[in-house]
Structures are given as C-alpha cells and as structure tokens.
mmCIF file of C-alpha atoms in Angstrom:
data_model
loop_
_atom_site.group_PDB
_atom_site.id
_atom_site.type_symbol
_atom_site.label_atom_id
_atom_site.label_comp_id
_atom_site.label_asym_id
_atom_site.label_seq_id
_atom_site.Cartn_x
_atom_site.Cartn_y
_atom_site.Cartn_z
ATOM 1 C CA MET B 101 25.478 4.098 -11.467
ATOM 2 C CA TRP B 102 25.197 6.093 -8.168
ATOM 3 C CA LEU B 103 21.523 5.337 -7.863
ATOM 4 C CA PHE B 104 22.191 1.674 -7.445
ATOM 5 C CA ASN B 105 25.708 1.518 -6.020
ATOM 6 C CA SER B 106 25.496 4.103 -3.291
ATOM 7 C CA SER B 107 23.285 4.317 -0.152
ATOM 8 C CA ILE B 108 22.074 7.606 -0.916
ATOM 9 C CA GLY B 109 21.092 6.571 -4.352
ATOM 10 C CA ARG B 110 19.329 3.725 -2.999
ATOM 11 C CA LYS B 111 17.319 5.821 -0.659
ATOM 12 C CA VAL B 112 16.388 8.104 -3.431
ATOM 13 C CA VAL B 113 15.057 5.291 -5.623
ATOM 14 C CA MET B 114 12.955 3.995 -2.327
ATOM 15 C CA SER B 115 11.622 7.411 -2.171
ATOM 16 C CA VAL B 116 10.763 7.721 -5.845
ATOM 17 C CA THR B 117 9.013 4.404 -6.052
ATOM 18 C CA GLY B 118 7.410 5.053 -2.553
ATOM 19 C CA ILE B 119 5.530 8.239 -3.974
ATOM 20 C CA ALA B 120 4.719 6.621 -6.979
ATOM 21 C CA LEU B 121 3.048 3.614 -4.886
ATOM 22 C CA ILE B 122 1.320 6.312 -2.682
ATOM 23 C CA LEU B 123 -0.110 7.873 -5.991
ATOM 24 C CA PHE B 124 -1.450 4.517 -7.222
ATOM 25 C CA LEU B 125 -2.892 3.783 -3.747
ATOM 26 C CA THR B 126 -4.734 7.342 -3.949
ATOM 27 C CA PHE B 127 -6.193 6.473 -7.378
ATOM 28 C CA HIS B 128 -7.073 2.654 -5.990
ATOM 29 C CA CYS B 129 -8.827 4.418 -3.047
ATOM 30 C CA CYS B 130 -10.905 6.517 -4.909
ATOM 31 C CA MET B 131 -11.875 3.632 -7.240
ATOM 32 C CA ASN B 132 -12.755 1.637 -4.226
ATOM 33 C CA LEU B 133 -14.946 4.406 -2.955
ATOM 34 C CA VAL B 134 -17.247 4.395 -5.965
ATOM 35 C CA ALA B 135 -18.296 0.546 -5.069
ATOM 36 C CA LEU B 136 -19.772 2.032 -2.017
ATOM 37 C CA PHE B 137 -22.309 3.796 -4.018
ATOM 38 C CA SER B 138 -22.702 2.149 -7.173
ATOM 39 C CA GLY B 139 -22.144 -1.588 -7.973
ATOM 40 C CA GLU B 140 -22.612 -0.941 -11.546
ATOM 41 C CA ALA B 141 -20.566 2.023 -11.842
ATOM 42 C CA TYR B 142 -17.582 0.186 -10.042
ATOM 43 C CA ASN B 143 -18.034 -2.649 -12.631
ATOM 44 C CA THR B 144 -17.753 -0.257 -15.378
ATOM 45 C CA ILE B 145 -14.584 1.017 -14.224
ATOM 46 C CA CYS B 146 -13.191 -2.549 -13.704
ATOM 47 C CA GLU B 147 -14.484 -3.414 -17.277
ATOM 48 C CA LEU B 148 -12.393 -0.299 -18.666
ATOM 49 C CA LEU B 149 -9.397 -1.775 -16.953
ATOM 50 C CA GLY B 150 -9.918 -5.307 -17.307
ATOM 51 C CA ALA B 151 -7.068 -7.132 -19.308
ATOM 52 C CA ASN B 152 -6.965 -4.242 -21.623
ATOM 53 C CA TRP B 153 -3.328 -3.731 -22.956
ATOM 54 C CA TYR B 154 -2.962 -0.526 -21.189
ATOM 55 C CA ALA B 155 -4.140 -1.618 -18.102
ATOM 56 C CA VAL B 156 -1.862 -4.830 -18.407
ATOM 57 C CA LEU B 157 1.019 -2.341 -19.124
ATOM 58 C CA ALA B 158 0.370 -0.256 -16.200
ATOM 59 C CA THR B 159 0.129 -3.419 -13.798
ATOM 60 C CA LEU B 160 3.691 -4.620 -15.220
ATOM 61 C CA GLY B 161 5.000 -0.850 -14.413
ATOM 62 C CA LEU B 162 3.366 -1.166 -10.805
ATOM 63 C CA ALA B 163 4.658 -4.528 -10.095
ATOM 64 C CA PHE B 164 8.091 -3.477 -11.134
ATOM 65 C CA LEU B 165 8.083 -0.330 -9.111
ATOM 66 C CA ALA B 166 6.569 -2.575 -6.031
ATOM 67 C CA VAL B 167 9.510 -5.098 -6.395
ATOM 68 C CA LEU B 168 12.064 -2.366 -6.649
ATOM 69 C CA HIS B 169 10.943 -0.944 -3.740
ATOM 70 C CA ILE B 170 10.695 -4.093 -1.623
ATOM 71 C CA VAL B 171 14.070 -5.344 -2.834
ATOM 72 C CA TYR B 172 15.781 -1.945 -1.807
ATOM 73 C CA ALA B 173 13.897 -2.139 1.442
ATOM 74 C CA PHE B 174 15.688 -5.314 2.317
ATOM 75 C CA ILE B 175 19.306 -4.227 1.085
ATOM 76 C CA LEU B 176 19.025 -0.897 3.007
ATOM 77 C CA THR B 177 17.955 -2.714 6.141
ATOM 78 C CA ALA B 178 20.680 -5.163 5.870
ATOM 79 C CA GLN B 179 23.171 -2.415 5.272
ATOM 80 C CA ASN B 180 22.132 -0.365 7.954
ATOM 81 C CA ARG B 181 22.452 -3.540 10.491
ATOM 82 C CA ARG B 182 26.102 -4.268 9.213
ATOM 83 C CA ALA B 183 26.860 -0.617 9.730
ATOM 84 C CA ARG B 184 25.557 -0.671 13.457
ATOM 85 C CA GLY B 185 26.834 -4.115 14.156
ATOM 86 C CA ASP B 186 26.009 -5.174 17.769
ATOM 87 C CA ASN B 187 25.241 -1.590 18.763
ATOM 88 C CA ARG B 188 21.795 -2.216 17.297
ATOM 89 C CA TYR B 189 20.691 -4.016 20.210
ATOM 90 C CA GLU B 190 21.487 -0.801 22.561
ATOM 91 C CA VAL B 191 19.381 1.655 20.230
ATOM 92 C CA ALA B 192 16.351 1.361 22.712
ATOM 93 C CA THR B 193 18.054 2.063 25.674
ATOM 94 C CA THR B 194 19.778 5.334 24.384
ATOM 95 C CA VAL B 195 18.917 8.727 25.757
ATOM 96 C CA ASN B 196 17.183 9.731 22.230
ATOM 97 C CA ALA B 197 15.510 6.394 21.703
ATOM 98 C CA GLY B 198 12.252 7.990 22.684
ATOM 99 C CA LYS B 199 12.466 10.449 19.936
ATOM 100 C CA VAL B 200 12.650 7.826 17.305
ATOM 101 C CA GLU B 201 9.237 6.887 15.888
ATOM 102 C CA TRP B 202 8.024 3.302 16.272
ATOM 103 C CA ALA B 203 7.342 2.824 12.882
ATOM 104 C CA SER B 204 10.896 4.173 11.993
ATOM 105 C CA LYS B 205 12.161 1.133 14.120
ATOM 106 C CA ASN B 206 9.956 -1.503 12.862
ATOM 107 C CA MET B 207 9.854 -0.890 9.119
ATOM 108 C CA LEU B 208 10.955 -4.110 7.983
ATOM 109 C CA VAL B 209 8.377 -5.702 10.134
ATOM 110 C CA LEU B 210 5.709 -3.426 8.771
ATOM 111 C CA GLY B 211 6.932 -4.212 5.199
ATOM 112 C CA LEU B 212 6.680 -7.925 5.722
ATOM 113 C CA ILE B 213 3.189 -7.634 7.135
ATOM 114 C CA ILE B 214 2.370 -5.402 4.140
ATOM 115 C CA LEU B 215 3.856 -7.757 1.908
ATOM 116 C CA ILE B 216 1.933 -10.741 3.100
ATOM 117 C CA GLY B 217 -1.610 -8.613 2.807
ATOM 118 C CA LEU B 218 -0.419 -7.823 -0.642
ATOM 119 C CA LEU B 219 0.068 -11.141 -1.935
ATOM 120 C CA ILE B 220 -3.324 -12.034 -0.202
ATOM 121 C CA HIS B 221 -5.087 -9.120 -1.763
ATOM 122 C CA LEU B 222 -3.658 -10.147 -5.166
ATOM 123 C CA TRP B 223 -4.908 -13.817 -4.850
ATOM 124 C CA ASN B 224 -8.539 -12.373 -3.970
ATOM 125 C CA PHE B 225 -8.752 -9.929 -6.807
ATOM 126 C CA TRP B 226 -5.995 -9.679 -9.356
ATOM 127 C CA TYR B 227 -5.830 -13.609 -9.769
ATOM 128 C CA ASN B 228 -9.400 -13.961 -9.965
ATOM 129 C CA MET B 229 -10.029 -10.804 -12.360
ATOM 130 C CA MET B 230 -7.257 -9.715 -14.505
ATOM 131 C CA PHE B 231 -5.207 -12.927 -14.769
ATOM 132 C CA ALA B 232 -8.445 -14.897 -15.107
ATOM 133 C CA GLU B 233 -9.366 -12.964 -18.092
ATOM 134 C CA LEU B 234 -5.874 -12.955 -19.510
ATOM 135 C CA ILE B 235 -5.754 -16.771 -19.350
ATOM 136 C CA GLY B 236 -9.726 -17.138 -20.243
ATOM 137 C CA ALA B 237 -10.357 -18.980 -16.982
ATOM 138 C CA MET B 238 -14.127 -18.967 -15.742
ATOM 139 C CA PRO B 239 -13.844 -18.492 -11.729
ATOM 140 C CA GLU B 240 -16.795 -18.713 -9.702
ATOM 141 C CA LEU B 241 -17.794 -14.881 -10.580
ATOM 142 C CA SER B 242 -17.387 -12.968 -13.855
ATOM 143 C CA PRO B 243 -13.728 -11.779 -13.966
ATOM 144 C CA SER B 244 -15.281 -8.258 -14.608
ATOM 145 C CA ASP B 245 -17.505 -8.294 -11.386
ATOM 146 C CA GLY B 246 -15.286 -6.559 -9.104
ATOM 147 C CA PHE B 247 -18.269 -5.600 -7.264
ATOM 148 C CA GLY B 248 -19.210 -9.375 -6.593
ATOM 149 C CA TRP B 249 -15.687 -9.949 -5.507
ATOM 150 C CA ILE B 250 -15.370 -7.340 -3.085
ATOM 151 C CA GLN B 251 -18.628 -8.547 -1.443
ATOM 152 C CA ALA B 252 -17.574 -12.065 -1.499
ATOM 153 C CA THR B 253 -14.230 -11.166 0.105
ATOM 154 C CA PHE B 254 -15.371 -9.186 2.779
ATOM 155 C CA SER B 255 -18.444 -11.495 3.777
ATOM 156 C CA ASN B 256 -15.412 -13.973 5.038
ATOM 157 C CA PRO B 257 -14.734 -12.499 8.879
ATOM 158 C CA LEU B 258 -11.164 -13.657 8.443
ATOM 159 C CA PHE B 259 -10.563 -11.571 5.248
ATOM 160 C CA VAL B 260 -12.022 -8.573 6.996
ATOM 161 C CA ALA B 261 -9.582 -9.135 9.938
ATOM 162 C CA ILE B 262 -6.674 -9.618 7.594
ATOM 163 C CA TYR B 263 -7.691 -6.498 6.005
ATOM 164 C CA VAL B 264 -7.918 -4.384 8.785
ATOM 165 C CA VAL B 265 -4.488 -5.481 10.229
ATOM 166 C CA TRP B 266 -2.979 -4.808 6.492
ATOM 167 C CA ILE B 267 -4.500 -1.229 6.317
ATOM 168 C CA VAL B 268 -3.160 -0.376 9.893
ATOM 169 C CA ALA B 269 0.279 -1.549 8.870
ATOM 170 C CA ILE B 270 0.286 0.320 5.768
ATOM 171 C CA TRP B 271 -0.617 3.504 7.644
ATOM 172 C CA PHE B 272 2.250 3.210 9.921
ATOM 173 C CA HIS B 273 4.447 2.477 7.257
ATOM 174 C CA LEU B 274 3.378 5.415 5.283
ATOM 175 C CA THR B 275 3.011 7.984 7.786
ATOM 176 C CA HIS B 276 6.788 7.441 8.440
ATOM 177 C CA GLY B 277 7.563 6.793 4.577
ATOM 178 C CA PHE B 278 6.061 10.034 3.324
ATOM 179 C CA TRP B 279 8.128 12.374 5.151
ATOM 180 C CA SER B 280 11.247 10.483 5.000
ATOM 181 C CA ALA B 281 10.776 10.272 1.393
ATOM 182 C CA MET B 282 10.658 13.999 1.164
ATOM 183 C CA GLN B 283 13.545 14.647 3.476
ATOM 184 C CA THR B 284 15.843 12.037 1.230
ATOM 185 C CA LEU B 285 14.573 14.126 -1.828
ATOM 186 C CA GLY B 286 15.911 17.185 -0.265
ATOM 187 C CA TRP B 287 12.356 18.846 -0.287
ATOM 188 C CA SER B 288 12.312 19.488 3.634
ATOM 189 C CA GLY B 289 14.470 21.624 5.873
ATOM 190 C CA LYS B 290 13.998 22.449 9.447
ATOM 191 C CA THR B 291 10.645 24.141 8.996
ATOM 192 C CA TRP B 292 9.264 22.037 6.070
ATOM 193 C CA LEU B 293 10.038 18.788 8.082
ATOM 194 C CA CYS B 294 7.328 19.275 10.544
ATOM 195 C CA ARG B 295 5.203 20.586 7.982
ATOM 196 C CA TRP B 296 5.768 17.305 5.700
ATOM 197 C CA LYS B 297 5.124 15.029 9.033
ATOM 198 C CA MET B 298 1.701 16.885 9.292
ATOM 199 C CA ILE B 299 0.698 16.763 5.685
ATOM 200 C CA GLY B 300 1.805 13.275 5.680
ATOM 201 C CA PHE B 301 -0.022 12.050 8.377
ATOM 202 C CA ILE B 302 -3.373 13.825 7.653
ATOM 203 C CA TYR B 303 -3.130 12.551 3.836
ATOM 204 C CA VAL B 304 -2.177 9.160 4.805
ATOM 205 C CA THR B 305 -4.795 8.854 7.403
ATOM 206 C CA LEU B 306 -7.693 9.885 5.025
ATOM 207 C CA LEU B 307 -6.303 7.657 2.549
ATOM 208 C CA MET B 308 -6.255 4.578 4.828
ATOM 209 C CA LEU B 309 -9.976 5.438 6.194
ATOM 210 C CA GLY B 310 -11.174 5.426 2.738
ATOM 211 C CA PHE B 311 -9.856 1.813 2.211
ATOM 212 C CA LEU B 312 -11.032 0.922 5.854
ATOM 213 C CA VAL B 313 -14.613 2.296 5.217
ATOM 214 C CA VAL B 314 -14.993 0.080 2.122
ATOM 215 C CA VAL B 315 -13.879 -2.966 4.084
ATOM 216 C CA LEU B 316 -16.128 -2.565 6.946
ATOM 217 C CA ALA B 317 -19.236 -1.076 5.135
ATOM 218 C CA PHE B 318 -19.328 -4.447 3.058
ATOM 219 C CA ALA B 319 -18.232 -6.459 5.972
ATOM 220 C CA PHE B 320 -21.436 -5.205 7.871
ATOM 221 C CA GLY B 321 -23.615 -4.776 4.736
ATOM 222 C CA CYS B 322 -23.881 -1.002 5.488
ATOM 223 C CA ALA B 323 -22.712 0.298 1.717
ATOM 224 C CA PRO B 324 -25.384 2.353 0.083
ATOM 225 C CA SER B 325 -24.853 0.257 -2.961
ATOM 226 C CA LEU B 326 -25.959 -2.904 -1.040
ATOM 227 C CA CYS B 327 -29.256 -1.368 0.050
ATOM 228 C CA CYS B 328 -32.650 -1.054 -1.866
ATOM 229 C CA GLY B 329 -34.967 1.768 -0.877
ATOM 230 C CA GLY B 330 -33.073 2.628 2.605
ATOM 231 C CA SER B 331 -32.983 -0.859 3.778
ATOM 232 C CA CYS B 332 -30.372 -3.368 3.236
ATOM 233 C CA CYS B 333 -31.071 -6.155 0.492
#
C-alpha cells in the first residue's frame, strides 16, 4: 500500500497522525487549565476519564498514533540521510542554508527530547493514575486525585525544569510540523503556505503557553485553585 511503502505515503501518515496529536494536546491543555481554577472540577474530569473503558480505548488509540508517528519519523529521517549521503554535512554551508528553519534541521533531536519528556510524563501521571487504577494499585495519592499529582510533580524543581525544556521542544517541533503537515496534504499553495505558518505559529504558541502557565503556576504556588481568600494556602 502506497501509504506505507512510498516516501509521500509515509509523509501523509506523519502529517495525519501529527494533526491528530495536536488535537489531543488541545484537549489536554484545556483540561489542564481547569486545574488552575478548581481542583475539585479537575478531579471530576479525571474521575470521568480514569480507567473507564472509553478512556482506556482512547488511550490505546492515542498510543497507536504516537508510536506510528515516532516510527515513521525515524524511517523518514534515515531515508533522507541515505538519499543525501555525504552531502548532508554540507547543508549548513550552502547559500540557502539560512532560509532553512532551525527546527526543520533538528526535528530528530527535538523528537528525541519530546520522547524522553513523554516517558517522564507518563511515569508521573499515567502510571500513577490510569495504570494504577487498572491494576488496583495504591500509590501515595489516589489515582483519581489528578490535582494532587500535579501539585506533587511541580513541587519538585527538577521536574519543573524538565517540563519547561519539554514544552519548548514541543513548541519548536509543532511550529514547523503544523505548516509542514498542511503542505504535505496539499492544503497550501504559495499564498496559503505563509498563512499556515502564521496560523500554526499563533496556535501552537498559545497552546504551549497554556501548558507552561500550568507548570509555573503550580511550581510557584500562584494558581487560583491553590489560594484561599486571595492569599495562598
């Protein structure tokens, strides 16, 4: 099948899975922002999701998309390097090198940083929440106490630093990946390419700022949900 056997097909798979993952990040960001204002409301959302069959099914589907995206990223990177051969070392010295985005030239490095951050994130939250509920484990906090897990995670300066680096890497990855996906899918001409770049830049920036605000608000104890009567508890 051309989607899996041809270079164009693999790029289409990368684009479609990438867009799906951006949509998930949008939902995840909106959910996280709730924690800024109400721990009770956030835990209600966590309880609605939890280890319910539909949440588990959605998680498996999301994992499939993520694995497909990652595997094809490595395949396409290896394919491109084989095609360029020794010339890949001369890219930076060419006349047009300055026109090539930094993110475009470092997508694999960014991808590796994002993958490491993802594994840490899964360990901090999914492992202690959905997985713990599925196997009936009793971690330090209740698996449904998502608000408590956010507090515990971002009270650790090391995790705060890791998440900030992770969010920045995702921003670089997505600002390039957004318009690149539109171009691969044939949804951009000479005019719309510039528009998609601007739309992607604004959308991804707002999306990542949402995640960053949650991390820093909990790290510094400034989330409204952490305060009582205007002064932090």
